[in-house]
Amino acid sequence: MNNQEEIHRQSYDEVPYVSYAYHNSSPAYLEALGRLFQIDIVPVSACRVLELGCATGGNLLPVAALFPKSHFVGVDFSAKQIAIAKSHLEHLSLKNVTFYEQDLCTITKEFGSFDYIIAHGLYSWLPDHVRGELLRVIGECLAPNGMAYVSYNTYPGWATTQALRYAMRFQGAGHQDPTKRVQAALGILQFLGDSLPNQESAYAQVIREHIDSFQRIKASHFLHDHLEEFNTPTYFLDFVKELEPHNLRYLADADLGSMSVMRYPKEVQEKLRALSGGEVHRMEQYIDFLVNRSFRASLIVHPTQKPIRTLDPKAFPDLFIASALKLDSDLNLNNPSTTAKFVSSNKQFVVEIKSHVGKGVLSVLSQKWPQALSTSELLSALSKEFSAHSLSPTIKREEMNGVLLQLFLEGALLLRSNLGELEQSSSGNPIAQPIARLYATFVDKVPNLYHQSVPLNDLNRAILSLLDGEKDAEAIATELTEKGALKKRDESGNLSLKEAQSVVDGALLKLKEYGFLLS
């Protein structure tokens, strides 16, 4: 490790990078995608998982808690970050996780064979030669039927951010204190945004968008994501070429819908096909140009894997399916000429659908959320939904599968190969998983049942941390009231027990909506 790299390592010891759960990196999701492509993939219920650059373990531990018969290994070069990860591991009492403080360049095939290898937020933040070492490690340690997940910044979208990053690093270079460096970096960006002579220009709009985005980022994340020495974006096609010397090949993007040309108007689809000659990699590069893409998460396998890239409804596997979308219009299940609208909790994501099968699928899943249904269970529930609306209960599985593929590619569904071993409440009292209860005590974004990091306010985190299945809403309200955690809006005193219980009841509904509670 040279001096530059040592300074890089020390920066993470000085200000640890708090890692979160990243939905698309979950092995239970990766296995589901492998099965969609009809490749031979190892079940997450009995597998070996390696995360390179695991930071404080926030992406690895939630999955390990669900699959006690699988083994998980996290590697990071920061002693401080590994110490934090080990501390969290001790609190959870998991026996299937090992953390190592280690330079990834020292890892060889003797380190072991892994069915899933995860490298989130690592590739672009490494020196040139270490990026090659990362791919070497994946090539040597990925099992024959394994799958790797590697995320990275991409051109063309990152080009604008890169220019602003240079200005921010230039301004912050004179500050040794990380907090002052962040303040200086944001200050120069604010100055540029305020001082442009033409505030209506495209450049001014870009700067305002970046200021807004950066101000929402945790300071430690902003420091490491944007102000570190190393941050090298790449074009997608260049990344694909880098895989070849390491006996690796690109399978798909973890956001499968981003690969689909079907989301574009017909004339755009035809032009993309003509430009790319139908070649998958060229097609994706053209799509990156089209949408100005700045970030990717690529799935990688060995060349011996032979995926079937045309996703066939007939071959749709029996997966677990969920959706957090809620009906925001009349359902009109009996009327195929009318559109039903389903929206996310913040109403930023909208799906409009006319198909009676599509309406039925989202209606059933909306009612079941946050529970997931297997494909077989969903078909049965859909039949009952149709009967309730005086429609024929006979639904062809292939027709439903086609709708599931469409909705998944649109981003309306969550897929899992396996839900894992979840703690259940025998008393009927609300229960959250131990990992969520622990993380609610110290991070602002908490992993839910679907490996999504959900931002929570202080009150919801305080309530979530108490949901061990032993307390009902009244007991939780009593405990929080006694601690003085539930105040009147004017801070004049504590809420009454009745008022406190009403607050807790409302919070429990929100936590269910956010995917933390099974019932």
Short mmCIF file of C-alpha atoms in Angstrom, two decimals:
data_model
loop_
_atom_site.label_atom_id
_atom_site.label_comp_id
_atom_site.label_asym_id
_atom_site.label_seq_id
_atom_site.Cartn_x
_atom_site.Cartn_y
_atom_site.Cartn_z
CA MET A 1 0.00 0.00 0.00
CA ASN A 2 1.61 3.28 -1.13
CA ASN A 3 1.40 6.60 0.74
CA GLN A 4 -1.62 7.81 -1.22
CA GLU A 5 -3.49 4.60 -0.48
CA GLU A 6 -2.53 4.74 3.20
CA ILE A 7 -3.97 8.27 3.46
CA HIS A 8 -7.09 6.92 1.75
CA ARG A 9 -7.39 4.14 4.35
CA GLN A 10 -6.79 6.53 7.25
CA SER A 11 -9.63 8.78 6.08
CA TYR A 12 -12.07 5.91 6.67
CA ASP A 13 -10.59 5.25 10.11
CA GLU A 14 -10.95 8.93 10.94
CA VAL A 15 -14.53 9.21 9.66
CA PRO A 16 -16.14 5.77 9.28
CA TYR A 17 -18.54 5.23 6.39
CA VAL A 18 -21.84 4.11 7.90
CA SER A 19 -23.10 1.40 5.56
CA TYR A 20 -26.76 0.75 4.86
CA ALA A 21 -28.73 -2.12 3.34
CA TYR A 22 -28.88 -1.94 -0.46
CA HIS A 23 -31.98 -3.72 -1.76
CA ASN A 24 -30.60 -4.82 -5.13
CA SER A 25 -27.51 -6.42 -3.57
CA SER A 26 -29.45 -8.90 -1.41
CA PRO A 27 -28.52 -12.49 -2.36
CA ALA A 28 -32.21 -13.41 -2.04
CA TYR A 29 -32.89 -10.91 -4.83
CA LEU A 30 -29.84 -11.96 -6.85
CA GLU A 31 -30.95 -15.60 -6.72
CA ALA A 32 -34.39 -14.56 -7.96
CA LEU A 33 -32.81 -12.79 -10.95
CA GLY A 34 -30.62 -15.80 -11.68
CA ARG A 35 -33.70 -17.99 -11.77
CA LEU A 36 -35.45 -15.54 -14.10
CA PHE A 37 -32.51 -15.96 -16.50
CA GLN A 38 -32.73 -19.75 -15.99
CA ILE A 39 -29.11 -20.15 -14.90
CA ASP A 40 -27.86 -22.61 -12.31
CA ILE A 41 -27.73 -20.56 -9.11
CA VAL A 42 -27.03 -21.55 -5.52
CA PRO A 43 -29.96 -21.19 -3.05
CA VAL A 44 -29.44 -18.32 -0.62
CA SER A 45 -30.68 -20.58 2.18
CA ALA A 46 -27.39 -22.54 2.09
CA CYS A 47 -24.66 -20.46 0.46
CA ARG A 48 -21.43 -18.54 1.07
CA VAL A 49 -21.44 -14.76 0.67
CA LEU A 50 -18.44 -12.41 0.51
CA GLU A 51 -18.75 -8.64 0.71
CA LEU A 52 -15.68 -6.65 -0.30
CA GLY A 53 -15.57 -3.16 1.19
CA CYS A 54 -18.19 -4.09 3.79
CA ALA A 55 -17.57 -0.91 5.87
CA THR A 56 -19.55 -1.19 9.13
CA GLY A 57 -21.52 -4.26 8.05
CA GLY A 58 -24.84 -2.55 7.40
CA ASN A 59 -25.38 -4.35 4.09
CA LEU A 60 -24.21 -7.80 5.19
CA LEU A 61 -25.68 -8.28 8.67
CA PRO A 62 -29.39 -7.90 7.74
CA VAL A 63 -29.11 -10.75 5.21
CA ALA A 64 -27.04 -12.92 7.54
CA ALA A 65 -29.73 -12.59 10.20
CA LEU A 66 -32.30 -14.05 7.80
CA PHE A 67 -30.27 -17.05 6.65
CA PRO A 68 -28.53 -18.71 9.62
CA LYS A 69 -27.51 -21.78 7.56
CA SER A 70 -25.49 -19.65 5.14
CA HIS A 71 -22.09 -18.13 5.92
CA PHE A 72 -21.18 -14.48 5.40
CA VAL A 73 -17.72 -12.89 5.22
CA GLY A 74 -17.06 -9.15 5.23
CA VAL A 75 -13.70 -7.61 4.30
CA ASP A 76 -12.65 -3.97 4.69
CA PHE A 77 -9.30 -2.18 4.91
CA SER A 78 -10.42 0.15 7.71
CA ALA A 79 -9.70 -1.13 11.22
CA LYS A 80 -12.25 1.30 12.68
CA GLN A 81 -15.02 0.20 10.34
CA ILE A 82 -14.37 -3.49 11.01
CA ALA A 83 -14.38 -2.82 14.76
CA ILE A 84 -17.82 -1.21 14.45
CA ALA A 85 -19.07 -4.13 12.33
CA LYS A 86 -17.84 -6.62 14.93
CA SER A 87 -19.56 -4.64 17.69
CA HIS A 88 -22.89 -4.85 15.84
CA LEU A 89 -22.31 -8.55 15.24
CA GLU A 90 -21.77 -9.10 18.96
CA HIS A 91 -25.06 -7.37 19.79
CA LEU A 92 -26.91 -9.60 17.32
CA SER A 93 -25.22 -12.81 18.51
CA LEU A 94 -25.03 -14.16 14.96
CA LYS A 95 -22.78 -17.20 14.51
CA ASN A 96 -22.63 -17.20 10.71
CA VAL A 97 -20.67 -13.99 10.06
CA THR A 98 -16.94 -13.25 10.03
CA PHE A 99 -15.35 -9.83 9.52
CA TYR A 100 -11.73 -9.29 8.45
CA GLU A 101 -9.62 -6.15 8.39
CA GLN A 102 -7.69 -6.83 5.18
CA ASP A 103 -6.43 -5.21 1.99
CA LEU A 104 -8.34 -6.86 -0.87
CA CYS A 105 -5.10 -6.98 -2.91
CA THR A 106 -3.85 -9.68 -0.51
CA ILE A 107 -6.85 -11.96 -1.13
CA THR A 108 -6.17 -15.04 -3.26
CA LYS A 109 -8.25 -18.05 -4.26
CA GLU A 110 -7.12 -19.73 -1.04
CA PHE A 111 -9.39 -17.27 0.80
CA GLY A 112 -12.32 -19.44 -0.28
CA SER A 113 -15.02 -19.95 -2.87
CA PHE A 114 -18.21 -17.88 -2.62
CA ASP A 115 -21.61 -18.22 -4.25
CA TYR A 116 -22.34 -14.51 -4.03
CA ILE A 117 -19.79 -11.69 -3.99
CA ILE A 118 -20.91 -8.11 -3.30
CA ALA A 119 -18.89 -4.95 -3.95
CA HIS A 120 -21.19 -1.98 -3.48
CA GLY A 121 -19.74 1.52 -3.73
CA LEU A 122 -16.18 0.23 -4.09
CA TYR A 123 -15.06 -0.11 -7.71
CA SER A 124 -15.05 3.59 -8.66
CA TRP A 125 -13.42 4.60 -5.37
CA LEU A 126 -10.25 2.55 -5.87
CA PRO A 127 -6.90 3.40 -7.53
CA ASP A 128 -6.59 2.08 -11.09
CA HIS A 129 -4.51 -0.99 -10.24
CA VAL A 130 -6.73 -1.91 -7.27
CA ARG A 131 -9.83 -1.90 -9.48
CA GLY A 132 -8.12 -4.61 -11.49
CA GLU A 133 -7.33 -6.44 -8.26
CA LEU A 134 -10.98 -6.31 -7.25
CA LEU A 135 -11.99 -8.04 -10.48
CA ARG A 136 -9.16 -10.55 -10.04
CA VAL A 137 -10.45 -11.47 -6.58
CA ILE A 138 -13.96 -11.90 -7.93
CA GLY A 139 -12.69 -14.05 -10.79
CA GLU A 140 -10.68 -16.27 -8.44
CA CYS A 141 -13.14 -16.52 -5.55
CA LEU A 142 -16.49 -16.68 -7.34
CA ALA A 143 -17.86 -20.23 -7.38
CA PRO A 144 -18.58 -21.78 -10.81
CA ASN A 145 -22.32 -21.14 -10.39
CA GLY A 146 -21.82 -17.92 -8.45
CA MET A 147 -22.98 -14.36 -9.08
CA ALA A 148 -21.22 -11.11 -8.24
CA TYR A 149 -22.71 -7.66 -7.77
CA VAL A 150 -20.48 -4.65 -8.53
CA SER A 151 -21.71 -1.05 -8.47
CA TYR A 152 -19.87 1.93 -9.95
CA ASN A 153 -20.22 5.48 -11.25
CA THR A 154 -20.74 5.80 -14.98
CA TYR A 155 -20.36 8.22 -17.83
CA PRO A 156 -21.98 10.14 -19.34
CA GLY A 157 -24.08 11.07 -16.31
CA TRP A 158 -21.22 11.46 -13.88
CA ALA A 159 -19.33 13.94 -16.08
CA THR A 160 -21.14 16.97 -14.64
CA THR A 161 -20.73 15.75 -11.07
CA GLN A 162 -17.04 15.15 -11.79
CA ALA A 163 -16.54 18.79 -12.80
CA LEU A 164 -18.24 20.01 -9.62
CA ARG A 165 -16.27 17.47 -7.57
CA TYR A 166 -13.04 19.06 -8.80
CA ALA A 167 -14.21 22.48 -7.62
CA MET A 168 -15.26 21.08 -4.25
CA ARG A 169 -11.97 19.23 -3.71
CA PHE A 170 -10.05 22.33 -4.79
CA GLN A 171 -11.88 24.46 -2.21
CA GLY A 172 -11.60 21.89 0.57
CA ALA A 173 -7.95 20.97 0.02
CA GLY A 174 -6.61 23.34 2.67
CA HIS A 175 -8.67 21.86 5.51
CA GLN A 176 -7.42 18.87 7.50
CA ASP A 177 -10.58 18.73 9.60
CA PRO A 178 -13.18 16.62 7.72
CA THR A 179 -16.12 18.75 8.91
CA LYS A 180 -14.50 21.96 7.65
CA ARG A 181 -13.60 20.24 4.38
CA VAL A 182 -17.25 19.30 3.83
CA GLN A 183 -18.40 22.82 4.74
CA ALA A 184 -15.88 24.37 2.35
CA ALA A 185 -16.92 22.04 -0.46
CA LEU A 186 -20.60 22.81 -0.06
CA GLY A 187 -19.77 26.50 0.33
CA ILE A 188 -18.07 26.78 -3.06
CA LEU A 189 -20.99 24.99 -4.67
CA GLN A 190 -23.43 27.42 -3.05
CA PHE A 191 -21.26 30.34 -4.21
CA LEU A 192 -21.29 29.07 -7.79
CA GLY A 193 -25.03 28.57 -7.69
CA ASP A 194 -25.69 32.06 -6.30
CA SER A 195 -23.19 33.89 -8.51
CA LEU A 196 -23.96 32.68 -12.02
CA PRO A 197 -25.03 35.66 -14.15
CA ASN A 198 -27.77 33.64 -15.83
CA GLN A 199 -29.76 31.91 -13.11
CA GLU A 200 -32.06 30.37 -15.72
CA SER A 201 -29.25 28.59 -17.58
CA ALA A 202 -28.99 24.81 -17.77
CA TYR A 203 -25.72 25.00 -15.78
CA ALA A 204 -27.40 26.93 -12.96
CA GLN A 205 -30.17 24.35 -12.81
CA VAL A 206 -27.61 21.52 -12.64
CA ILE A 207 -25.77 23.21 -9.76
CA ARG A 208 -29.02 23.77 -7.84
CA GLU A 209 -29.94 20.12 -8.30
CA HIS A 210 -26.54 19.03 -6.98
CA ILE A 211 -26.75 21.39 -3.99
CA ASP A 212 -30.17 19.99 -3.13
CA SER A 213 -28.93 16.41 -3.51
CA PHE A 214 -25.71 16.90 -1.54
CA GLN A 215 -27.47 18.65 1.36
CA ARG A 216 -29.61 15.54 1.89
CA ILE A 217 -26.57 13.25 2.11
CA LYS A 218 -25.09 12.26 5.46
CA ALA A 219 -21.85 14.24 5.99
CA SER A 220 -19.69 11.10 6.23
CA HIS A 221 -21.17 9.80 2.97
CA PHE A 222 -20.63 13.13 1.22
CA LEU A 223 -17.03 13.20 2.41
CA HIS A 224 -16.19 9.74 1.10
CA ASP A 225 -18.44 9.68 -1.96
CA HIS A 226 -17.38 13.05 -3.38
CA LEU A 227 -14.21 14.37 -1.73
CA GLU A 228 -11.93 11.32 -1.60
CA GLU A 229 -8.75 11.15 -3.69
CA PHE A 230 -10.08 8.32 -5.84
CA ASN A 231 -13.35 8.44 -7.73
CA THR A 232 -13.15 7.20 -11.31
CA PRO A 233 -16.31 6.77 -13.38
CA THR A 234 -16.32 4.50 -16.42
CA TYR A 235 -18.37 3.87 -19.51
CA PHE A 236 -20.45 0.70 -19.30
CA LEU A 237 -18.77 -0.89 -22.34
CA ASP A 238 -15.33 -0.25 -20.86
CA PHE A 239 -16.39 -2.00 -17.65
CA VAL A 240 -17.62 -5.01 -19.63
CA LYS A 241 -14.23 -5.24 -21.39
CA GLU A 242 -12.40 -5.14 -18.04
CA LEU A 243 -14.18 -8.36 -17.01
CA GLU A 244 -12.81 -10.55 -19.81
CA PRO A 245 -9.22 -11.10 -18.52
CA HIS A 246 -10.65 -12.35 -15.22
CA ASN A 247 -12.86 -15.10 -16.65
CA LEU A 248 -15.97 -13.06 -15.95
CA ARG A 249 -18.84 -11.81 -18.04
CA TYR A 250 -21.69 -9.36 -17.65
CA LEU A 251 -25.10 -10.90 -17.00
CA ALA A 252 -27.47 -7.98 -16.38
CA ASP A 253 -28.07 -4.83 -14.42
CA ALA A 254 -29.41 -5.35 -10.90
CA ASP A 255 -32.14 -2.88 -11.86
CA LEU A 256 -33.45 -5.16 -14.56
CA GLY A 257 -36.02 -2.65 -15.78
CA SER A 258 -33.27 -0.19 -16.73
CA MET A 259 -32.18 -2.61 -19.48
CA SER A 260 -35.59 -2.78 -21.12
CA VAL A 261 -36.28 -0.79 -24.28
CA MET A 262 -40.00 -1.38 -23.77
CA ARG A 263 -40.24 1.67 -21.49
CA TYR A 264 -39.56 3.97 -24.46
CA PRO A 265 -41.87 5.03 -27.31
CA LYS A 266 -41.98 2.64 -30.27
CA GLU A 267 -39.94 4.90 -32.56
CA VAL A 268 -37.20 5.17 -29.89
CA GLN A 269 -37.18 1.39 -29.47
CA GLU A 270 -36.71 0.93 -33.20
CA LYS A 271 -33.87 3.46 -33.34
CA LEU A 272 -32.09 1.86 -30.37
CA ARG A 273 -32.30 -1.56 -32.01
CA ALA A 274 -30.97 -0.15 -35.28
CA LEU A 275 -28.08 1.69 -33.60
CA SER A 276 -27.03 -1.32 -31.52
CA GLY A 277 -27.62 -3.97 -34.15
CA GLY A 278 -29.50 -5.85 -31.45
CA GLU A 279 -26.26 -6.47 -29.49
CA VAL A 280 -27.07 -6.39 -25.76
CA HIS A 281 -24.03 -4.49 -24.51
CA ARG A 282 -24.18 -1.82 -27.23
CA MET A 283 -27.91 -1.44 -26.60
CA GLU A 284 -27.29 -0.74 -22.91
CA GLN A 285 -24.54 1.76 -23.71
CA TYR A 286 -26.92 3.65 -26.01
CA ILE A 287 -29.54 3.64 -23.25
CA ASP A 288 -26.94 5.12 -20.88
CA PHE A 289 -26.35 7.91 -23.40
CA LEU A 290 -30.10 8.41 -23.76
CA VAL A 291 -30.84 8.75 -20.03
CA ASN A 292 -27.48 10.32 -19.04
CA ARG A 293 -26.90 7.48 -16.59
CA SER A 294 -24.51 8.13 -13.71
CA PHE A 295 -24.57 4.89 -11.68
CA ARG A 296 -24.82 1.17 -12.35
CA ALA A 297 -24.94 -2.07 -10.40
CA SER A 298 -23.82 -4.90 -12.66
CA LEU A 299 -24.35 -8.62 -12.12
CA ILE A 300 -21.40 -10.77 -13.13
CA VAL A 301 -21.02 -14.51 -13.71
CA HIS A 302 -18.50 -16.91 -15.21
CA PRO A 303 -18.72 -17.47 -18.99
CA THR A 304 -19.84 -21.07 -18.39
CA GLN A 305 -23.23 -19.73 -17.31
CA LYS A 306 -25.65 -19.65 -20.26
CA PRO A 307 -28.51 -17.27 -19.45
CA ILE A 308 -31.71 -17.21 -21.48
CA ARG A 309 -32.04 -13.47 -21.99
CA THR A 310 -35.56 -13.51 -23.37
CA LEU A 311 -37.59 -13.61 -20.18
CA ASP A 312 -40.35 -16.13 -20.83
CA PRO A 313 -43.65 -16.01 -18.87
CA LYS A 314 -43.88 -19.79 -19.30
CA ALA A 315 -40.62 -20.18 -17.39
CA PHE A 316 -41.37 -17.65 -14.62
CA PRO A 317 -40.12 -19.36 -11.44
CA ASP A 318 -42.07 -19.75 -8.21
CA LEU A 319 -40.70 -16.71 -6.41
CA PHE A 320 -42.00 -14.60 -3.53
CA ILE A 321 -43.62 -11.37 -4.67
CA ALA A 322 -44.61 -8.23 -2.79
CA SER A 323 -45.63 -4.68 -3.57
CA ALA A 324 -45.89 -1.63 -1.31
CA LEU A 325 -48.01 0.29 -3.83
CA LYS A 326 -51.46 1.46 -2.73
CA LEU A 327 -54.58 1.95 -4.82
CA ASP A 328 -55.10 5.67 -5.48
CA SER A 329 -58.21 5.50 -7.67
CA ASP A 330 -61.24 3.31 -8.25
CA LEU A 331 -60.15 -0.26 -8.99
CA ASN A 332 -62.73 -0.90 -11.73
CA LEU A 333 -61.60 -4.51 -11.97
CA ASN A 334 -64.61 -5.35 -14.15
CA ASN A 335 -63.89 -2.60 -16.68
CA PRO A 336 -60.77 -3.10 -18.85
CA SER A 337 -61.30 0.27 -20.55
CA THR A 338 -60.60 2.22 -17.35
CA THR A 339 -57.25 2.80 -15.70
CA ALA A 340 -56.46 2.04 -12.07
CA LYS A 341 -53.69 4.03 -10.40
CA PHE A 342 -51.35 2.60 -7.76
CA VAL A 343 -48.84 4.83 -5.95
CA SER A 344 -45.94 4.57 -3.52
CA SER A 345 -46.30 5.91 0.02
CA ASN A 346 -44.72 9.25 -0.96
CA LYS A 347 -46.72 9.30 -4.24
CA GLN A 348 -43.50 9.83 -6.22
CA PHE A 349 -43.87 6.50 -8.04
CA VAL A 350 -47.05 5.82 -10.01
CA VAL A 351 -48.26 2.81 -11.98
CA GLU A 352 -51.35 3.14 -14.16
CA ILE A 353 -52.80 -0.08 -15.51
CA LYS A 354 -55.86 -1.22 -17.49
CA SER A 355 -55.30 -4.98 -17.58
CA HIS A 356 -57.77 -6.71 -15.25
CA VAL A 357 -55.06 -9.21 -14.27
CA GLY A 358 -52.61 -6.38 -13.55
CA LYS A 359 -55.20 -4.53 -11.47
CA GLY A 360 -55.97 -7.72 -9.59
CA VAL A 361 -52.31 -8.53 -8.91
CA LEU A 362 -51.54 -5.08 -7.47
CA SER A 363 -54.81 -5.02 -5.52
CA VAL A 364 -54.07 -8.38 -3.86
CA LEU A 365 -50.45 -7.49 -3.08
CA SER A 366 -51.45 -4.08 -1.75
CA GLN A 367 -53.87 -5.71 0.69
CA LYS A 368 -51.24 -8.25 1.80
CA TRP A 369 -48.31 -5.83 2.20
CA PRO A 370 -45.81 -6.18 3.79
CA GLN A 371 -46.34 -9.92 3.43
CA ALA A 372 -45.06 -11.55 0.25
CA LEU A 373 -46.89 -14.28 -1.64
CA SER A 374 -45.39 -17.10 -3.64
CA THR A 375 -46.40 -17.18 -7.30
CA SER A 376 -48.73 -20.09 -6.53
CA GLU A 377 -50.29 -18.27 -3.56
CA LEU A 378 -50.75 -15.16 -5.66
CA LEU A 379 -52.57 -17.11 -8.38
CA SER A 380 -54.96 -18.51 -5.77
CA ALA A 381 -55.53 -15.10 -4.14
CA LEU A 382 -56.09 -13.54 -7.56
CA SER A 383 -58.76 -16.13 -8.34
CA LYS A 384 -60.57 -15.22 -5.09
CA GLU A 385 -60.28 -11.51 -5.90
CA PHE A 386 -61.88 -12.10 -9.28
CA SER A 387 -64.70 -14.13 -7.73
CA ALA A 388 -65.37 -11.31 -5.26
CA HIS A 389 -65.86 -8.98 -8.24
CA SER A 390 -68.12 -11.47 -10.10
CA LEU A 391 -65.41 -12.30 -12.64
CA SER A 392 -64.41 -15.75 -13.80
CA PRO A 393 -61.96 -17.14 -11.21
CA THR A 394 -60.11 -19.08 -13.92
CA ILE A 395 -56.81 -17.34 -14.67
CA LYS A 396 -54.07 -18.80 -16.80
CA ARG A 397 -50.79 -18.88 -14.90
CA GLU A 398 -48.89 -17.86 -18.01
CA GLU A 399 -51.06 -14.76 -18.39
CA MET A 400 -50.42 -13.79 -14.77
CA ASN A 401 -46.70 -14.44 -15.19
CA GLY A 402 -46.58 -12.11 -18.19
CA VAL A 403 -48.16 -9.37 -16.10
CA LEU A 404 -45.71 -10.05 -13.26
CA LEU A 405 -42.76 -9.61 -15.63
CA GLN A 406 -44.19 -6.36 -16.94
CA LEU A 407 -44.86 -4.97 -13.45
CA PHE A 408 -41.44 -6.06 -12.19
CA LEU A 409 -39.64 -4.34 -15.08
CA GLU A 410 -41.66 -1.20 -14.34
CA GLY A 411 -40.42 -1.28 -10.73
CA ALA A 412 -43.80 -2.10 -9.17
CA LEU A 413 -42.84 -5.43 -7.55
CA LEU A 414 -40.29 -6.77 -5.10
CA LEU A 415 -38.98 -10.26 -5.90
CA ARG A 416 -37.34 -12.71 -3.52
CA SER A 417 -36.26 -16.32 -3.93
CA ASN A 418 -36.57 -16.88 -0.18
CA LEU A 419 -37.91 -14.75 2.67
CA GLY A 420 -35.55 -16.19 5.25
CA GLU A 421 -36.20 -17.13 8.87
CA LEU A 422 -38.26 -14.31 10.34
CA GLU A 423 -39.04 -13.89 14.02
CA GLN A 424 -42.78 -14.24 14.59
CA SER A 425 -44.87 -12.94 17.47
CA SER A 426 -46.59 -15.68 19.46
CA SER A 427 -48.48 -13.13 21.55
CA GLY A 428 -50.01 -11.10 18.75
CA ASN A 429 -48.05 -8.06 19.87
CA PRO A 430 -46.17 -6.10 17.19
CA ILE A 431 -42.71 -7.48 16.46
CA ALA A 432 -39.85 -6.17 14.34
CA GLN A 433 -36.79 -8.19 13.41
CA PRO A 434 -33.82 -7.95 15.83
CA ILE A 435 -31.64 -6.29 13.17
CA ALA A 436 -34.21 -3.50 12.71
CA ARG A 437 -34.59 -3.03 16.47
CA LEU A 438 -30.82 -2.71 16.87
CA TYR A 439 -30.25 -0.38 13.92
CA ALA A 440 -33.14 1.84 15.02
CA THR A 441 -31.03 2.83 18.03
CA PHE A 442 -28.15 4.38 16.07
CA VAL A 443 -28.79 4.97 12.34
CA ASP A 444 -31.21 7.23 10.50
CA LYS A 445 -32.03 4.63 7.82
CA VAL A 446 -33.13 1.22 9.07
CA PRO A 447 -33.27 -2.05 7.07
CA ASN A 448 -36.81 -3.37 6.60
CA LEU A 449 -37.99 -6.89 5.72
CA TYR A 450 -36.96 -6.41 2.08
CA HIS A 451 -33.41 -5.13 2.65
CA GLN A 452 -34.48 -1.58 1.92
CA SER A 453 -32.97 1.24 3.99
CA VAL A 454 -35.91 3.33 5.18
CA PRO A 455 -35.37 6.83 6.65
CA LEU A 456 -37.23 7.13 9.96
CA ASN A 457 -37.80 10.03 12.32
CA ASP A 458 -36.70 9.83 15.96
CA LEU A 459 -40.13 8.81 17.24
CA ASN A 460 -40.59 5.95 14.78
CA ARG A 461 -37.07 4.73 15.52
CA ALA A 462 -37.74 4.83 19.27
CA ILE A 463 -40.93 2.81 18.85
CA LEU A 464 -39.33 0.37 16.40
CA SER A 465 -36.54 -0.37 18.87
CA LEU A 466 -39.14 -1.56 21.42
CA LEU A 467 -41.02 -3.98 19.15
CA ASP A 468 -39.78 -7.29 20.56
CA GLY A 469 -43.20 -8.99 20.57
CA GLU A 470 -43.45 -8.72 24.37
CA LYS A 471 -45.22 -5.35 24.52
CA ASP A 472 -48.57 -4.21 23.21
CA ALA A 473 -49.23 -0.64 22.07
CA GLU A 474 -50.33 0.44 25.56
CA ALA A 475 -47.13 -0.88 27.17
CA ILE A 476 -45.01 0.87 24.54
CA ALA A 477 -46.90 4.12 25.09
CA THR A 478 -46.44 3.80 28.86
CA GLU A 479 -42.69 3.19 28.54
CA LEU A 480 -42.17 6.12 26.19
CA THR A 481 -44.29 8.41 28.37
CA GLU A 482 -42.31 7.47 31.48
CA LYS A 483 -39.09 8.25 29.61
CA GLY A 484 -40.46 11.64 28.60
CA ALA A 485 -40.14 10.72 24.93
CA LEU A 486 -43.69 11.78 24.02
CA LYS A 487 -44.17 15.50 24.50
CA LYS A 488 -47.02 17.81 23.66
CA ARG A 489 -46.50 19.82 20.50
CA ASP A 490 -45.83 22.99 22.51
CA GLU A 491 -43.36 21.09 24.74
CA SER A 492 -45.47 22.06 27.78
CA GLY A 493 -45.42 18.53 29.14
CA ASN A 494 -45.84 14.85 28.42
CA LEU A 495 -48.82 13.46 26.55
CA SER A 496 -51.49 11.66 28.52
CA LEU A 497 -51.42 7.87 28.24
CA LYS A 498 -54.46 7.94 25.94
CA GLU A 499 -52.83 10.54 23.70
CA ALA A 500 -49.56 8.60 23.75
CA GLN A 501 -51.27 5.36 22.75
CA SER A 502 -52.90 7.13 19.81
CA VAL A 503 -49.46 8.32 18.68
CA VAL A 504 -48.04 4.80 19.02
CA ASP A 505 -50.95 3.29 17.07
CA GLY A 506 -50.30 5.76 14.25
CA ALA A 507 -46.59 5.00 14.27
CA LEU A 508 -47.25 1.24 14.11
CA LEU A 509 -49.37 1.75 11.00
CA LYS A 510 -46.53 3.74 9.45
CA LEU A 511 -43.95 1.09 10.35
CA LYS A 512 -46.14 -1.54 8.72
CA GLU A 513 -46.45 0.66 5.64
CA TYR A 514 -42.65 0.98 5.57
CA GLY A 515 -42.25 -2.80 5.58
CA PHE A 516 -41.10 -3.50 9.14
CA LEU A 517 -44.06 -5.42 10.60
CA LEU A 518 -45.63 -8.60 9.30
CA SER A 519 -48.96 -7.99 11.02
#
